[in-house]
PDB file of C-alpha atoms in Angstrom:
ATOM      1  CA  UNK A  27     170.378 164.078 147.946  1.00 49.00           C
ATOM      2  CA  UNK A  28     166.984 163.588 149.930  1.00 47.00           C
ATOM      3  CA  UNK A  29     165.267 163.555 146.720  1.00 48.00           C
ATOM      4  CA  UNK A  30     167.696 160.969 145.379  1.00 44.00           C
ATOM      5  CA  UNK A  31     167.402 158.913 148.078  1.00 46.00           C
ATOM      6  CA  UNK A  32     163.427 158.587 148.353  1.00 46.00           C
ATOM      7  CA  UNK A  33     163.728 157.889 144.482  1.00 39.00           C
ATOM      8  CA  UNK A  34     166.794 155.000 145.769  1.00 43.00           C
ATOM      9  CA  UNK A  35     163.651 153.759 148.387  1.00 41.00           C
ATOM     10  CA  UNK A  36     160.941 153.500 145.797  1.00 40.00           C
ATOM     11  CA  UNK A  37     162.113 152.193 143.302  1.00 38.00           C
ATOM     12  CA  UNK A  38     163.695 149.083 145.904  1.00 40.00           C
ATOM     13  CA  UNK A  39     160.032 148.916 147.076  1.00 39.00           C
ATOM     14  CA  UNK A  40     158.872 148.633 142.975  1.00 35.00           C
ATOM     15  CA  UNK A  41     161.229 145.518 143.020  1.00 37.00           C
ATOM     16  CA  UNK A  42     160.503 143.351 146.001  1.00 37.00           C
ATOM     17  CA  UNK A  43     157.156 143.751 145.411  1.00 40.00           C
ATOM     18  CA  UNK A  44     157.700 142.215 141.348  1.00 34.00           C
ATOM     19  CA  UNK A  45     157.378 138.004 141.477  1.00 42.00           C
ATOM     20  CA  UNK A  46     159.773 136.505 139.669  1.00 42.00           C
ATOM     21  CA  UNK A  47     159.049 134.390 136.769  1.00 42.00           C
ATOM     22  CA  UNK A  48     160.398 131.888 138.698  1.00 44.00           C
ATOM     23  CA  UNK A  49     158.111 132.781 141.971  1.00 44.00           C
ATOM     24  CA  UNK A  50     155.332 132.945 140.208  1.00 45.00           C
ATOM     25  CA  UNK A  51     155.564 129.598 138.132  1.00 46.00           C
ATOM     26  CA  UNK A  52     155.715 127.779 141.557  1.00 61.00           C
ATOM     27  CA  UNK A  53     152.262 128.828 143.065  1.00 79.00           C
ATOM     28  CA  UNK A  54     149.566 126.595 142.927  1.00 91.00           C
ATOM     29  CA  UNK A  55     146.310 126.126 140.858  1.00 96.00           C
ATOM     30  CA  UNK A  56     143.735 124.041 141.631  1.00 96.00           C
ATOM     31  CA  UNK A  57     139.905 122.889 140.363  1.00 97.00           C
ATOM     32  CA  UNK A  58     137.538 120.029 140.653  1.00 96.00           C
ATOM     33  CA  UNK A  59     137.308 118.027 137.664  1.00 95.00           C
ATOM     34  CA  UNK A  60     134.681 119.097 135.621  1.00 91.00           C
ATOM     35  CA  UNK A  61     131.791 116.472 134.682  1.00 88.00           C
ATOM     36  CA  UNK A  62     132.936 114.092 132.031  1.00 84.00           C
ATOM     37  CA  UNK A  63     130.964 115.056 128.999  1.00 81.00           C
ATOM     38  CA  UNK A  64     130.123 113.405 125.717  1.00 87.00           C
ATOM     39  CA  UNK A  65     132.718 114.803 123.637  1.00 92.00           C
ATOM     40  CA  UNK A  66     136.075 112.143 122.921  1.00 96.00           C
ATOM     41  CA  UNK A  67     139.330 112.313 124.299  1.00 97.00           C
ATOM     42  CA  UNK A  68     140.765 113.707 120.895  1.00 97.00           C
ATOM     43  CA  UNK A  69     137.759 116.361 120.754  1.00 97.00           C
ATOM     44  CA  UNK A  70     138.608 117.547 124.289  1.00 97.00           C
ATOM     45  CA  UNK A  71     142.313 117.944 123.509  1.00 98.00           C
ATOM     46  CA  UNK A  72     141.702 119.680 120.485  1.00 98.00           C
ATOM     47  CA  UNK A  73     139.085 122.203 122.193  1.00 97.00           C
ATOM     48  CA  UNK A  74     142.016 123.317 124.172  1.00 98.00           C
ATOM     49  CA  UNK A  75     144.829 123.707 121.524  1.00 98.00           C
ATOM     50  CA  UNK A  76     142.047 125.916 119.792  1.00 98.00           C
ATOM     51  CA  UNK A  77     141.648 127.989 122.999  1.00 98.00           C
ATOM     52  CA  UNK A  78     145.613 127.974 123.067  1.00 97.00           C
ATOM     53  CA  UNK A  79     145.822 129.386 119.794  1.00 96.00           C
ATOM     54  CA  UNK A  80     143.015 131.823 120.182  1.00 96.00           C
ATOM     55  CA  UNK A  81     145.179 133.370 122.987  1.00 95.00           C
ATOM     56  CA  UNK A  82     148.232 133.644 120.923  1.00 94.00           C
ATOM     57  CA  UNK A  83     150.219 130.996 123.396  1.00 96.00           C
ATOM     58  CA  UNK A  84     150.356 127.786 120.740  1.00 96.00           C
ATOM     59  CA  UNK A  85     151.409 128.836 117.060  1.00 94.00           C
ATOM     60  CA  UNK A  86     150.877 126.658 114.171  1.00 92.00           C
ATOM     61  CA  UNK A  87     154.109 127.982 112.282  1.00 91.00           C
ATOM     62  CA  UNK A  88     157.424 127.344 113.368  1.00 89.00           C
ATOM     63  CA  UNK A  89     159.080 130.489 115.991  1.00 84.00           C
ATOM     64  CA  UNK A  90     162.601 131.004 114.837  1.00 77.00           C
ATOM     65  CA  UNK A  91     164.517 131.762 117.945  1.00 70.00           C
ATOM     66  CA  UNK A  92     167.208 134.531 118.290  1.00 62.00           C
ATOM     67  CA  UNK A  93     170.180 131.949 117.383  1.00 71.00           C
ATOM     68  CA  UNK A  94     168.430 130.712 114.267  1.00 73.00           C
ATOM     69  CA  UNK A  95     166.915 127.670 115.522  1.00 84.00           C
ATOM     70  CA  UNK A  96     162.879 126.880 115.183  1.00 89.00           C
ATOM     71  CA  UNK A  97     160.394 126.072 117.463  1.00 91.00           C
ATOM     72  CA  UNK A  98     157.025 124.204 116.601  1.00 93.00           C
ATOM     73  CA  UNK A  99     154.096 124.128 118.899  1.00 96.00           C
ATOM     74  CA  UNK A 100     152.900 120.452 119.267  1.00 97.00           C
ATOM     75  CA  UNK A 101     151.006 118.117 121.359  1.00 98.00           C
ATOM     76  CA  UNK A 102     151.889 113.897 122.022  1.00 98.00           C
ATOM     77  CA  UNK A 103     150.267 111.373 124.314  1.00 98.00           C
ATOM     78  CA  UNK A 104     153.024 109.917 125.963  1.00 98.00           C
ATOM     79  CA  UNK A 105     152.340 106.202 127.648  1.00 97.00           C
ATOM     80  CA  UNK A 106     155.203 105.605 129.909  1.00 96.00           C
ATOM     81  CA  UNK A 107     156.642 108.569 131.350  1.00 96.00           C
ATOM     82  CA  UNK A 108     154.191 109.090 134.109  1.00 97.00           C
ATOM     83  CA  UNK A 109     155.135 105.190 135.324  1.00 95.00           C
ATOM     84  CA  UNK A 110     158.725 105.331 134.935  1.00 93.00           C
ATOM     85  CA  UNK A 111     159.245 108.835 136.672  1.00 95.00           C
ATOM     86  CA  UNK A 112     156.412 108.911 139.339  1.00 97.00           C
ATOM     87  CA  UNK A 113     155.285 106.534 141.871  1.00 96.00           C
ATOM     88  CA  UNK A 114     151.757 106.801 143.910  1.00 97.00           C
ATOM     89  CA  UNK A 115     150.127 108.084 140.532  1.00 97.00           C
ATOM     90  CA  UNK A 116     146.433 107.482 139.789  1.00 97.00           C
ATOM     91  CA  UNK A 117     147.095 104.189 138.221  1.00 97.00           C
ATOM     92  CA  UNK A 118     144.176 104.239 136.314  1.00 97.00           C
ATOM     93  CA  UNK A 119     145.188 107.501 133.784  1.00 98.00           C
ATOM     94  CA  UNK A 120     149.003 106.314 133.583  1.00 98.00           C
ATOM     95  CA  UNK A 121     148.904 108.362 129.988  1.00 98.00           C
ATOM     96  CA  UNK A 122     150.453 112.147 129.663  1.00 98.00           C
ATOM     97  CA  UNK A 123     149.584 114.820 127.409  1.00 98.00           C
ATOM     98  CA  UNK A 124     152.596 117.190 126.665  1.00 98.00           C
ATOM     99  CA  UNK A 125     151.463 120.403 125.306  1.00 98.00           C
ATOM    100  CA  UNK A 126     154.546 122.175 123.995  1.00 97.00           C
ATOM    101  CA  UNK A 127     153.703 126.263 123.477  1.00 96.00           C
ATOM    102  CA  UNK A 128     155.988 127.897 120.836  1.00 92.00           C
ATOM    103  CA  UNK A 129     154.218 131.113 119.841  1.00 89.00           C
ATOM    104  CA  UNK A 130     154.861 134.582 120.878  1.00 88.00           C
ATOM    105  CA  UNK A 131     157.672 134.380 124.154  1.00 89.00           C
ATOM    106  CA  UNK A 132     156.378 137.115 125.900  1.00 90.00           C
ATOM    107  CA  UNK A 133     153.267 135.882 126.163  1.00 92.00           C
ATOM    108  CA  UNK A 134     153.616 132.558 127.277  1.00 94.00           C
ATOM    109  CA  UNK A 135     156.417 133.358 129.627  1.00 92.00           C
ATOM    110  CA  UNK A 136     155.146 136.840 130.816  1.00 93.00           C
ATOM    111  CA  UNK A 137     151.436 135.484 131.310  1.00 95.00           C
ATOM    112  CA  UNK A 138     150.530 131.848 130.728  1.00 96.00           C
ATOM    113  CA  UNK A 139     153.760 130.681 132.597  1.00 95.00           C
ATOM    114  CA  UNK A 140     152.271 132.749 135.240  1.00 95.00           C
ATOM    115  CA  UNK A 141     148.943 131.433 135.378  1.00 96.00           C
ATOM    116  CA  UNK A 142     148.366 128.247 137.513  1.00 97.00           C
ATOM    117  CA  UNK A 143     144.644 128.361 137.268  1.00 97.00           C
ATOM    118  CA  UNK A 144     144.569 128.939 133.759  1.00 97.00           C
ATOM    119  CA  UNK A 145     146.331 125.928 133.473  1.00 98.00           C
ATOM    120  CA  UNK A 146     144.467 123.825 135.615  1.00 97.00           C
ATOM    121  CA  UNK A 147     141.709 124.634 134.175  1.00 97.00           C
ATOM    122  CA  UNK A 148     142.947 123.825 130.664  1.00 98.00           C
ATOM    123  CA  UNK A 149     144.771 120.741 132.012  1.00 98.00           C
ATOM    124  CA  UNK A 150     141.229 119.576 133.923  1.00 97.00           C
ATOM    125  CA  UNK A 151     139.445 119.944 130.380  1.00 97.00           C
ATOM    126  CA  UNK A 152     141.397 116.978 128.956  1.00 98.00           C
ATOM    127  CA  UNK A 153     141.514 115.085 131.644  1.00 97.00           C
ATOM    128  CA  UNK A 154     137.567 115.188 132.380  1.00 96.00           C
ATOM    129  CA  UNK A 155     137.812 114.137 128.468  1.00 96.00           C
ATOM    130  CA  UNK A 156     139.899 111.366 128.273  1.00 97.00           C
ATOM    131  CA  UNK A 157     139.731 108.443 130.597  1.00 95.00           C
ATOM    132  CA  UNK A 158     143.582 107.238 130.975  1.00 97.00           C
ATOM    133  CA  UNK A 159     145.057 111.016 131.030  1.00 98.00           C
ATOM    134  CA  UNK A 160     146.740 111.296 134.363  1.00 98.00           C
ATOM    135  CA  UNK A 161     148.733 114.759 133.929  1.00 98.00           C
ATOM    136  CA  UNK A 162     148.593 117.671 131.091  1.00 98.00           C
ATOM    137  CA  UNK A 163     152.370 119.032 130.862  1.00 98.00           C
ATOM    138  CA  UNK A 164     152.961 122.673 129.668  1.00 98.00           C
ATOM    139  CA  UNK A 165     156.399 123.718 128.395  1.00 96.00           C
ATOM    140  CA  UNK A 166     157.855 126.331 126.177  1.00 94.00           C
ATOM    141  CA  UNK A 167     161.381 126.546 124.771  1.00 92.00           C
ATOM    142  CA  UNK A 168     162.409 129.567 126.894  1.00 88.00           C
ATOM    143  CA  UNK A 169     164.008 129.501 130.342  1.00 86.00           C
ATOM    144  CA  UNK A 170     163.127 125.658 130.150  1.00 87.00           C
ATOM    145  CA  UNK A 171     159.547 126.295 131.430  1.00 94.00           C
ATOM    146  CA  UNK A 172     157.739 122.859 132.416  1.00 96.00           C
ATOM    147  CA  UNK A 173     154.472 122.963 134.655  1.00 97.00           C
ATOM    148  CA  UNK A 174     153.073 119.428 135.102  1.00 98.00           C
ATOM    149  CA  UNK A 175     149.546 119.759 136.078  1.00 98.00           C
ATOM    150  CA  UNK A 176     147.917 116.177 137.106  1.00 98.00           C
ATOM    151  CA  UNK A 177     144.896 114.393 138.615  1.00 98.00           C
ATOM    152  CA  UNK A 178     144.517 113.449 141.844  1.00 98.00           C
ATOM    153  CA  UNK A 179     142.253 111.124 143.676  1.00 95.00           C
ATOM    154  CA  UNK A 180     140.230 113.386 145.715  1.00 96.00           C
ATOM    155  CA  UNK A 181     138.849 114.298 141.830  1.00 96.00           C
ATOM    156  CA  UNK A 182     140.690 117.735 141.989  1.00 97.00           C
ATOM    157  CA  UNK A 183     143.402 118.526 139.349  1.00 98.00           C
ATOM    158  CA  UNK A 184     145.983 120.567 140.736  1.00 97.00           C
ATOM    159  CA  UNK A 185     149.614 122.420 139.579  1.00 97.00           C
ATOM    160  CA  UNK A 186     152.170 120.075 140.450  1.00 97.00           C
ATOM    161  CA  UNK A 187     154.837 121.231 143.111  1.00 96.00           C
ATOM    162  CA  UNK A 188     158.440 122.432 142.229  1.00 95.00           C
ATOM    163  CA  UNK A 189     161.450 120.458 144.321  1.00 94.00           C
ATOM    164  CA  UNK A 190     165.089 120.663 144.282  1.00 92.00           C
ATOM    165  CA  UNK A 191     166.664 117.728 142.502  1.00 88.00           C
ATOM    166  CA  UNK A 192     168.550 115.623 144.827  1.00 92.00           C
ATOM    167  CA  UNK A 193     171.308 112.761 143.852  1.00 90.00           C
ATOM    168  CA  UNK A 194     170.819 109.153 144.861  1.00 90.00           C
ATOM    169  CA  UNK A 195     173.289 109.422 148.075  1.00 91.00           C
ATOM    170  CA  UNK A 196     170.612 112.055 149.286  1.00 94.00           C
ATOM    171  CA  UNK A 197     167.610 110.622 148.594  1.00 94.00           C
ATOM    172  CA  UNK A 198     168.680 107.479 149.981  1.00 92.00           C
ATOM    173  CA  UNK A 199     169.082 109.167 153.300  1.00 92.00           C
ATOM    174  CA  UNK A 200     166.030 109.394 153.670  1.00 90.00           C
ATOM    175  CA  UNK A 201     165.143 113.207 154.696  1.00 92.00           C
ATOM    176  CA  UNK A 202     163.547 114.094 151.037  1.00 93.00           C
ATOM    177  CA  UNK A 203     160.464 112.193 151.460  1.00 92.00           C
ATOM    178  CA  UNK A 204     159.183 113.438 147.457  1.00 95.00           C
ATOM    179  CA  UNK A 205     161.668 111.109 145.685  1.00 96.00           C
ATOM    180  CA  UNK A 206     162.630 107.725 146.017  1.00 95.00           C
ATOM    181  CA  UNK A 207     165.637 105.423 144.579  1.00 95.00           C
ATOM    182  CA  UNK A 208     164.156 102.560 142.509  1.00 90.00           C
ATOM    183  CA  UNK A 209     166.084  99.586 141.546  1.00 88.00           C
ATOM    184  CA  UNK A 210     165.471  97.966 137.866  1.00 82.00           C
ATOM    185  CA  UNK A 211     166.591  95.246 136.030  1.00 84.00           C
ATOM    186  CA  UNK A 212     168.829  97.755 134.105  1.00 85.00           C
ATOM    187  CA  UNK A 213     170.423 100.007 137.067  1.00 86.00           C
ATOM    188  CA  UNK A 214     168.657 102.502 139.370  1.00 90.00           C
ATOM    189  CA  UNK A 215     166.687 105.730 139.201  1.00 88.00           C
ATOM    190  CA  UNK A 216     165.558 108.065 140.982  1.00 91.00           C
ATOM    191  CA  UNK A 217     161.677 109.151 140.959  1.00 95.00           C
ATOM    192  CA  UNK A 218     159.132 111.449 142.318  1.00 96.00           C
ATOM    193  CA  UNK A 219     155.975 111.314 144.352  1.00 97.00           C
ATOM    194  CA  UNK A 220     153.192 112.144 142.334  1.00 98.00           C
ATOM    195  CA  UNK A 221     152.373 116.125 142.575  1.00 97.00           C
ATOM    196  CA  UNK A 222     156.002 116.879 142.684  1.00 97.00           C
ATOM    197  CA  UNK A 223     158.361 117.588 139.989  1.00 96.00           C
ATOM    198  CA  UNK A 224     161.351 119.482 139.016  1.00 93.00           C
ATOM    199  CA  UNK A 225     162.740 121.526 136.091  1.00 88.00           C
ATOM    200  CA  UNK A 226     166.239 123.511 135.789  1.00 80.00           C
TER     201      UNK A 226
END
């Protein structure tokens, strides 16, 4: 029974000690932006997908996934998102870069996913690049993994920071200071303060 029960102790020690993917994902990366060199915005974007693919995390054939559907790595530049969700951006680099990672699961969720600095530093590659790139999004079709990573205006690029989602009544109260309640012509929304976010 002794020997059961040190076996019972160690092995509870083996799990608090093991992050959670979800644990992990939340810490924080951070880097000053690298010089802006001579290569284009397109060149610097594509430098990274090839490092991407070189480390088996972006896949240029489609993933089936275990209930038939298919994945397909890709990458956009998208123009409004970062103004219509986000408020005290860099209003110079409004654009965002979504880099969607469909290759081998295990690998992006067992060790990019789990890597803030890795992808600061891939995020602070494309932003030193191109001129109006404000954040570099990561995201993967497992477990809904989204890590925003985004420039700020000390010149530092850093992981954005994971916050519960709150409803309108509650952010109106006033006591989550990370999202506000706009008003548009079209209804209201709520939105966060840049180097927040949130994902299920």
């Amino acid at each position: 029974m002794k020997h059961i029960s040190k076996i019972a102790i160690i092995l509870s020690t083996i799990a608090l000690n093991i992050p959670s993917a979800v644990t992990v994902a939340r810490e924080e990366g951070l880097v000053k932006l690298p010089k802006k060199t001579n290569a284009s915005c397109e060149a610097s974007i594509n430098s990274v997908k090839n490092q991407l693919i070189k480390n088996g995390y972006f896949s240029l054939k489609p993933t089936a996934g275990l209930s038939g559907e298919v994945f397909k790595s890709n990458i956009q530049i998208d123009k409004n998102r970062i103004r219509n969700s986000y408020y005290e951006y860099p209003t110079a680099r409004p654009e965002l870069v979504s880099i969607h990672l469909t290759s081998d699961s295990k690998k992006v969720l067992g060790t990019f996913s789990r890597s803030p600095q890795l992808m600061v530093n891939l995020g602070a590659q494309i932003i030193a690049g191109c001129d109006r790139v404000g954040m570099v999004e990561f995201s993967a079709p497992w477990e809904e993994f989204v890590r925003p990573v985004g420039y700020f205006n000390d010149n530092t690029v850093r992981t954005f920071s994971w916050i519960e989602n709150r409803d309108e009544a509650e952010i109106r109260s006033g006591k989550y200071p990370n999202q506000r309640v706009v008003v548009t012509p079209t209804g209201s929304m709520s939105m966060y303060k840049w180097g927040y976010y949130y994902s299920p």
